[in-house]
């Protein structure tokens, strides 16, 4: 499994575990989705977009 796939699946688990806590979801997404040039995440705005796309594409039933 690739790192983005694993991060997407982990993000879905977090959405399922905290369905009504969008602040926590966004913060955790920012921590989970890092890169060599962004070791502390990409910021909360981009994390919110990543979260929305992950939710829509990988786990829409949550």
mmCIF file of C-alpha atoms in Angstrom:
data_model
loop_
_atom_site.group_PDB
_atom_site.id
_atom_site.type_symbol
_atom_site.label_atom_id
_atom_site.label_comp_id
_atom_site.label_asym_id
_atom_site.label_seq_id
_atom_site.Cartn_x
_atom_site.Cartn_y
_atom_site.Cartn_z
ATOM 1 C CA UNK A 1 0.000 0.000 0.000
ATOM 2 C CA UNK A 2 1.305 3.442 -0.857
ATOM 3 C CA UNK A 3 1.676 6.165 1.752
ATOM 4 C CA UNK A 4 -1.199 8.277 0.317
ATOM 5 C CA UNK A 5 -3.480 5.222 0.271
ATOM 6 C CA UNK A 6 -2.650 4.453 3.884
ATOM 7 C CA UNK A 7 -3.192 8.082 4.881
ATOM 8 C CA UNK A 8 -6.552 8.082 3.095
ATOM 9 C CA UNK A 9 -7.700 4.934 4.863
ATOM 10 C CA UNK A 10 -6.493 6.313 8.217
ATOM 11 C CA UNK A 11 -8.379 9.543 7.523
ATOM 12 C CA UNK A 12 -11.567 7.560 6.880
ATOM 13 C CA UNK A 13 -11.151 5.796 10.216
ATOM 14 C CA UNK A 14 -10.780 9.137 11.935
ATOM 15 C CA UNK A 15 -13.916 10.475 10.188
ATOM 16 C CA UNK A 16 -15.811 7.417 11.403
ATOM 17 C CA UNK A 17 -14.475 7.741 14.971
ATOM 18 C CA UNK A 18 -15.181 11.510 15.234
ATOM 19 C CA UNK A 19 -18.119 12.136 12.889
ATOM 20 C CA UNK A 20 -19.229 15.474 14.328
ATOM 21 C CA UNK A 21 -15.868 16.971 15.278
ATOM 22 C CA UNK A 22 -14.739 18.806 12.138
ATOM 23 C CA UNK A 23 -12.042 20.726 14.017
ATOM 24 C CA UNK A 24 -10.400 17.498 15.218
ATOM 25 C CA UNK A 25 -10.783 15.937 11.773
ATOM 26 C CA UNK A 26 -9.041 18.887 10.126
ATOM 27 C CA UNK A 27 -6.245 19.027 12.716
ATOM 28 C CA UNK A 28 -5.590 15.291 12.434
ATOM 29 C CA UNK A 29 -5.664 15.458 8.644
ATOM 30 C CA UNK A 30 -3.039 18.210 8.756
ATOM 31 C CA UNK A 31 -0.822 16.035 10.969
ATOM 32 C CA UNK A 32 -1.351 12.914 8.856
ATOM 33 C CA UNK A 33 -0.790 14.416 5.403
ATOM 34 C CA UNK A 34 2.815 15.585 5.418
ATOM 35 C CA UNK A 35 5.613 15.684 2.868
ATOM 36 C CA UNK A 36 9.368 16.282 2.915
ATOM 37 C CA UNK A 37 8.784 19.953 2.122
ATOM 38 C CA UNK A 38 5.884 20.230 4.611
ATOM 39 C CA UNK A 39 6.880 18.022 7.571
ATOM 40 C CA UNK A 40 4.349 19.741 9.851
ATOM 41 C CA UNK A 41 1.476 19.462 7.383
ATOM 42 C CA UNK A 42 0.176 21.781 4.692
ATOM 43 C CA UNK A 43 -1.913 24.024 6.919
ATOM 44 C CA UNK A 44 -5.520 23.816 8.041
ATOM 45 C CA UNK A 45 -7.009 25.242 4.831
ATOM 46 C CA UNK A 46 -5.389 22.618 2.642
ATOM 47 C CA UNK A 47 -6.070 19.934 5.272
ATOM 48 C CA UNK A 48 -9.787 20.786 5.097
ATOM 49 C CA UNK A 49 -9.689 20.317 1.311
ATOM 50 C CA UNK A 50 -7.809 17.016 1.635
ATOM 51 C CA UNK A 51 -10.347 15.881 4.229
ATOM 52 C CA UNK A 52 -13.280 16.781 1.969
ATOM 53 C CA UNK A 53 -11.843 14.951 -1.036
ATOM 54 C CA UNK A 54 -10.918 11.893 1.028
ATOM 55 C CA UNK A 55 -14.405 11.786 2.488
ATOM 56 C CA UNK A 56 -16.062 12.197 -0.920
ATOM 57 C CA UNK A 57 -13.886 9.700 -2.848
ATOM 58 C CA UNK A 58 -12.640 7.060 -0.401
ATOM 59 C CA UNK A 59 -15.286 6.864 2.328
ATOM 60 C CA UNK A 60 -18.513 8.656 1.320
ATOM 61 C CA UNK A 61 -20.651 6.456 3.570
ATOM 62 C CA UNK A 62 -19.147 7.932 6.773
#
